[in-house]
Tab-separated table of C-alpha atoms in Angstrom:
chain	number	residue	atom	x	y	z
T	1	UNK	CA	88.631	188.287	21.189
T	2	UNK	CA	89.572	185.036	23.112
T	3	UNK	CA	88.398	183.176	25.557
T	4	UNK	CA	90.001	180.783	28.174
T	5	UNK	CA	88.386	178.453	31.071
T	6	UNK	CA	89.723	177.744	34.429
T	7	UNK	CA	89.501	174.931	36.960
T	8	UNK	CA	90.907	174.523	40.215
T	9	UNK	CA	90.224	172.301	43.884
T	10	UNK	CA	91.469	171.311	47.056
T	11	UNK	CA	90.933	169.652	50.132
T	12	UNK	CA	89.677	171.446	52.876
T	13	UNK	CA	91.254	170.482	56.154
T	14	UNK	CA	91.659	171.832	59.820
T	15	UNK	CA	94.230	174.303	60.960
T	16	UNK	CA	93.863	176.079	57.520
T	17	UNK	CA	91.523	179.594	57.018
T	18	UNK	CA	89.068	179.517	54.009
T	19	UNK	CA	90.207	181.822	51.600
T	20	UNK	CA	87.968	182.708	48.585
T	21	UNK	CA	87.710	184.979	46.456
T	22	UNK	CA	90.417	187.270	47.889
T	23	UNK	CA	88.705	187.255	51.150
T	24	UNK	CA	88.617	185.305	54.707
T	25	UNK	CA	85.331	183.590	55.578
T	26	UNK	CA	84.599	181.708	58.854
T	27	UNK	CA	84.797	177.862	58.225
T	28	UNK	CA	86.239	174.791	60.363
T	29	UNK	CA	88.108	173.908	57.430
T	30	UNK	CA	90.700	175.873	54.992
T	31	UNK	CA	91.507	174.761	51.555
T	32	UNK	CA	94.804	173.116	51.696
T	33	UNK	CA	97.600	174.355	48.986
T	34	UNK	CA	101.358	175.902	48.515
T	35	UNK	CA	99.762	179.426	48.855
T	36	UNK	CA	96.535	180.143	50.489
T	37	UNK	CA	94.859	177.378	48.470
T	38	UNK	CA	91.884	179.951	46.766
T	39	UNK	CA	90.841	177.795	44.465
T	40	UNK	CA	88.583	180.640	42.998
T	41	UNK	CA	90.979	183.325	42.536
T	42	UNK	CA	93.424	180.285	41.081
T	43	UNK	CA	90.363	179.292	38.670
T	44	UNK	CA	90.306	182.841	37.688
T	45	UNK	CA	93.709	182.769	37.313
T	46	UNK	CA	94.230	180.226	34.715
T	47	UNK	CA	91.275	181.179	32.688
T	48	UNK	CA	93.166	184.744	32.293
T	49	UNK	CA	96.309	182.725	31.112
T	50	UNK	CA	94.449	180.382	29.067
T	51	UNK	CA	92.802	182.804	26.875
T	52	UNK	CA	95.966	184.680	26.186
T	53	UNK	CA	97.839	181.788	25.488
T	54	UNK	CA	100.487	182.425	28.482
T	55	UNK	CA	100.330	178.999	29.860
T	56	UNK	CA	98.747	178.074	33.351
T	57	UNK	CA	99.192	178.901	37.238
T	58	UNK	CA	101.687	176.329	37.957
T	59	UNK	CA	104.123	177.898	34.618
T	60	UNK	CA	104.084	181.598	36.393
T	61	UNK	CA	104.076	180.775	40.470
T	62	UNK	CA	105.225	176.803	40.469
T	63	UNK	CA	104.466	174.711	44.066
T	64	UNK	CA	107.947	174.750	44.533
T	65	UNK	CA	109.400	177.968	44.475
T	66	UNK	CA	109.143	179.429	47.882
T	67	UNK	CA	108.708	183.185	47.391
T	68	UNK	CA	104.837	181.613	47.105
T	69	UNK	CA	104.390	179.668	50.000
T	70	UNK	CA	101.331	181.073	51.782
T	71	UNK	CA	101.293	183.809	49.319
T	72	UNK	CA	97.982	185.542	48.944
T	73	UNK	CA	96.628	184.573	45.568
T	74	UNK	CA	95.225	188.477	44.868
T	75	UNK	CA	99.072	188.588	43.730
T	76	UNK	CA	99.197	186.030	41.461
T	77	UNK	CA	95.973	188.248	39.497
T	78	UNK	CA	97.637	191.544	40.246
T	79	UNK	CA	100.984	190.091	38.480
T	80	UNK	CA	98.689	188.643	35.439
T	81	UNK	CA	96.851	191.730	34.894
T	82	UNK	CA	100.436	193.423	34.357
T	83	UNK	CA	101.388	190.676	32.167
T	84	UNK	CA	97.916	190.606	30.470
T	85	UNK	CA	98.620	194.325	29.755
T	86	UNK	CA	102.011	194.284	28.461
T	87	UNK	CA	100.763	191.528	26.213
T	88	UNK	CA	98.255	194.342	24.711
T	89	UNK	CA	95.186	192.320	26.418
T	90	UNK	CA	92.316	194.027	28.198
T	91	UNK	CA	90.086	191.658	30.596
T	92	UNK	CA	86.472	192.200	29.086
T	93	UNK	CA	84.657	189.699	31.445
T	94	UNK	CA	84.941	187.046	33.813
T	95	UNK	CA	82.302	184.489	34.818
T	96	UNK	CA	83.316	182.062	37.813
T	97	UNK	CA	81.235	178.784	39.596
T	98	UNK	CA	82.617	178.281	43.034
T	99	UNK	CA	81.448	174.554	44.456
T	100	UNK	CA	81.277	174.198	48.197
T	101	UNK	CA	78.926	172.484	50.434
T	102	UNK	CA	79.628	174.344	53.573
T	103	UNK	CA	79.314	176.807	54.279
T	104	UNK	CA	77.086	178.448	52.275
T	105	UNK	CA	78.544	181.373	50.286
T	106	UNK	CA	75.391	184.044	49.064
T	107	UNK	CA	76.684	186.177	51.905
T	108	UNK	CA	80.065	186.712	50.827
T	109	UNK	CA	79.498	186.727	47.238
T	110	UNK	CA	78.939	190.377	46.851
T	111	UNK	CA	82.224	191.115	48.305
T	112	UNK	CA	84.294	188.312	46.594
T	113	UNK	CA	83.366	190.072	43.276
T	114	UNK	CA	84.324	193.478	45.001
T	115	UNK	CA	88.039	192.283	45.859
T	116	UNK	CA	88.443	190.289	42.253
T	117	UNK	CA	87.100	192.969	40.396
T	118	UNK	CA	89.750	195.726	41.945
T	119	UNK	CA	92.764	193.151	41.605
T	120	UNK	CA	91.994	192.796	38.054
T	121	UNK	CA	91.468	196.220	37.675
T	122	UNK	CA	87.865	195.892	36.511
T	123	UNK	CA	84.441	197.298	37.146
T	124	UNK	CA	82.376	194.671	39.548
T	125	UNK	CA	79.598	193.856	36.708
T	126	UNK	CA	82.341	192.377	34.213
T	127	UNK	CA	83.185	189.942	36.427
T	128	UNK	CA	80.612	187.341	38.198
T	129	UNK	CA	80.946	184.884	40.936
T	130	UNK	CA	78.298	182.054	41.545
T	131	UNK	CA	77.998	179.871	44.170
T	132	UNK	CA	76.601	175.916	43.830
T	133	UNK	CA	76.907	172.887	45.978
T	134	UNK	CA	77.233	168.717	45.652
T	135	UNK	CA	74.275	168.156	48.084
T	136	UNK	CA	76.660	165.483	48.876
T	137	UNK	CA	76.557	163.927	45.367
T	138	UNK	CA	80.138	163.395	45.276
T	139	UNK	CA	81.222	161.886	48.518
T	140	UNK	CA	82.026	163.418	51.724
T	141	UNK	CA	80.866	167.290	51.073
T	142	UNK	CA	83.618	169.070	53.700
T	143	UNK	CA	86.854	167.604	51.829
T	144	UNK	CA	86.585	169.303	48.748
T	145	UNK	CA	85.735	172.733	46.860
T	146	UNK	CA	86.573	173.211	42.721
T	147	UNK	CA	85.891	176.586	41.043
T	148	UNK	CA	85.420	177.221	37.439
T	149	UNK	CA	86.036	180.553	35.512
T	150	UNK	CA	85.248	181.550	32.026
T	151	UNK	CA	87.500	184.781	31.004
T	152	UNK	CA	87.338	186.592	27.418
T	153	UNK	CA	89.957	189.057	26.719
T	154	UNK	CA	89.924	191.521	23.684
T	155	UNK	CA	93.332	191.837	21.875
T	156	UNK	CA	95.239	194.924	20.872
């Protein structure tokens, strides 16, 4: 088995939808990135890579290569899954934090899973997302969200 942890943020700014998780939800502010800035699914992302040893998010869909340029980031986990599979890896379970002040995400979180879960290929139970907030520990709460993920992979 291996394991591999992921970690992603970005600003949130105006003009931008909040994507998280695979899915739109209704915010004055968007995370700001190359693709559509999902700092979950990216978190997600690198944990997968990590724990096979295949490098990060930036090695396999680089900031400046612009096939990804406002690319939905569901891709970049349908493309590791293949990769992950070729590689003779199968995705056991996933556990993700999402941090975000605003606004507040128990809603959504049912459906996140839903849409991570079917671009990975997995049943909904192997893979978690939580939700957790700054209460404005860290500065100004609506510039910022960071997710975490925690992926172990059996090999072979």
């Amino acid at each position: 088995m291996r394991c591999g942890i992921g970690y992603d943020t970005h600003r949130l700014v105006e003009g931008r939808k909040l994507i998280l998780g695979g899915i739109e939800i209704a915010a004055p502010r968007g995370l700001l990135g190359h693709s559509d800035g999902d700092v979950l699914t990216h978190a997600i992302a690198d944990a997968l890579l990590g724990a096979a040893g295949l490098g990060d998010l930036g090695q396999h869909f680089p900031d400046t290569d612009p096939r990804w340029k406002d690319s939905n980031s569901l891709k970049f986990l349908e493309v590791i899954r293949n990769l992950l599979s070729e590689k003779g890896f199968r995705i056991l379970n996933i556990d993700s934090v999402v941090v975000l002040d605003e606004p507040k995400l128990a809603p959504h979180i049912s459906r996140m899973e839903g849409t991570l879960a079917m671009a990975l290929g997995m049943n909904p139970p192997a893979l978690s997302v939580k939700a957790k907030n700054t209460e404005g520990a860290f500065g100004d709460p609506a510039t910022v969200a960071a997710a975490h993920a925690v992926a172990l992979l059996a090999a072979g």
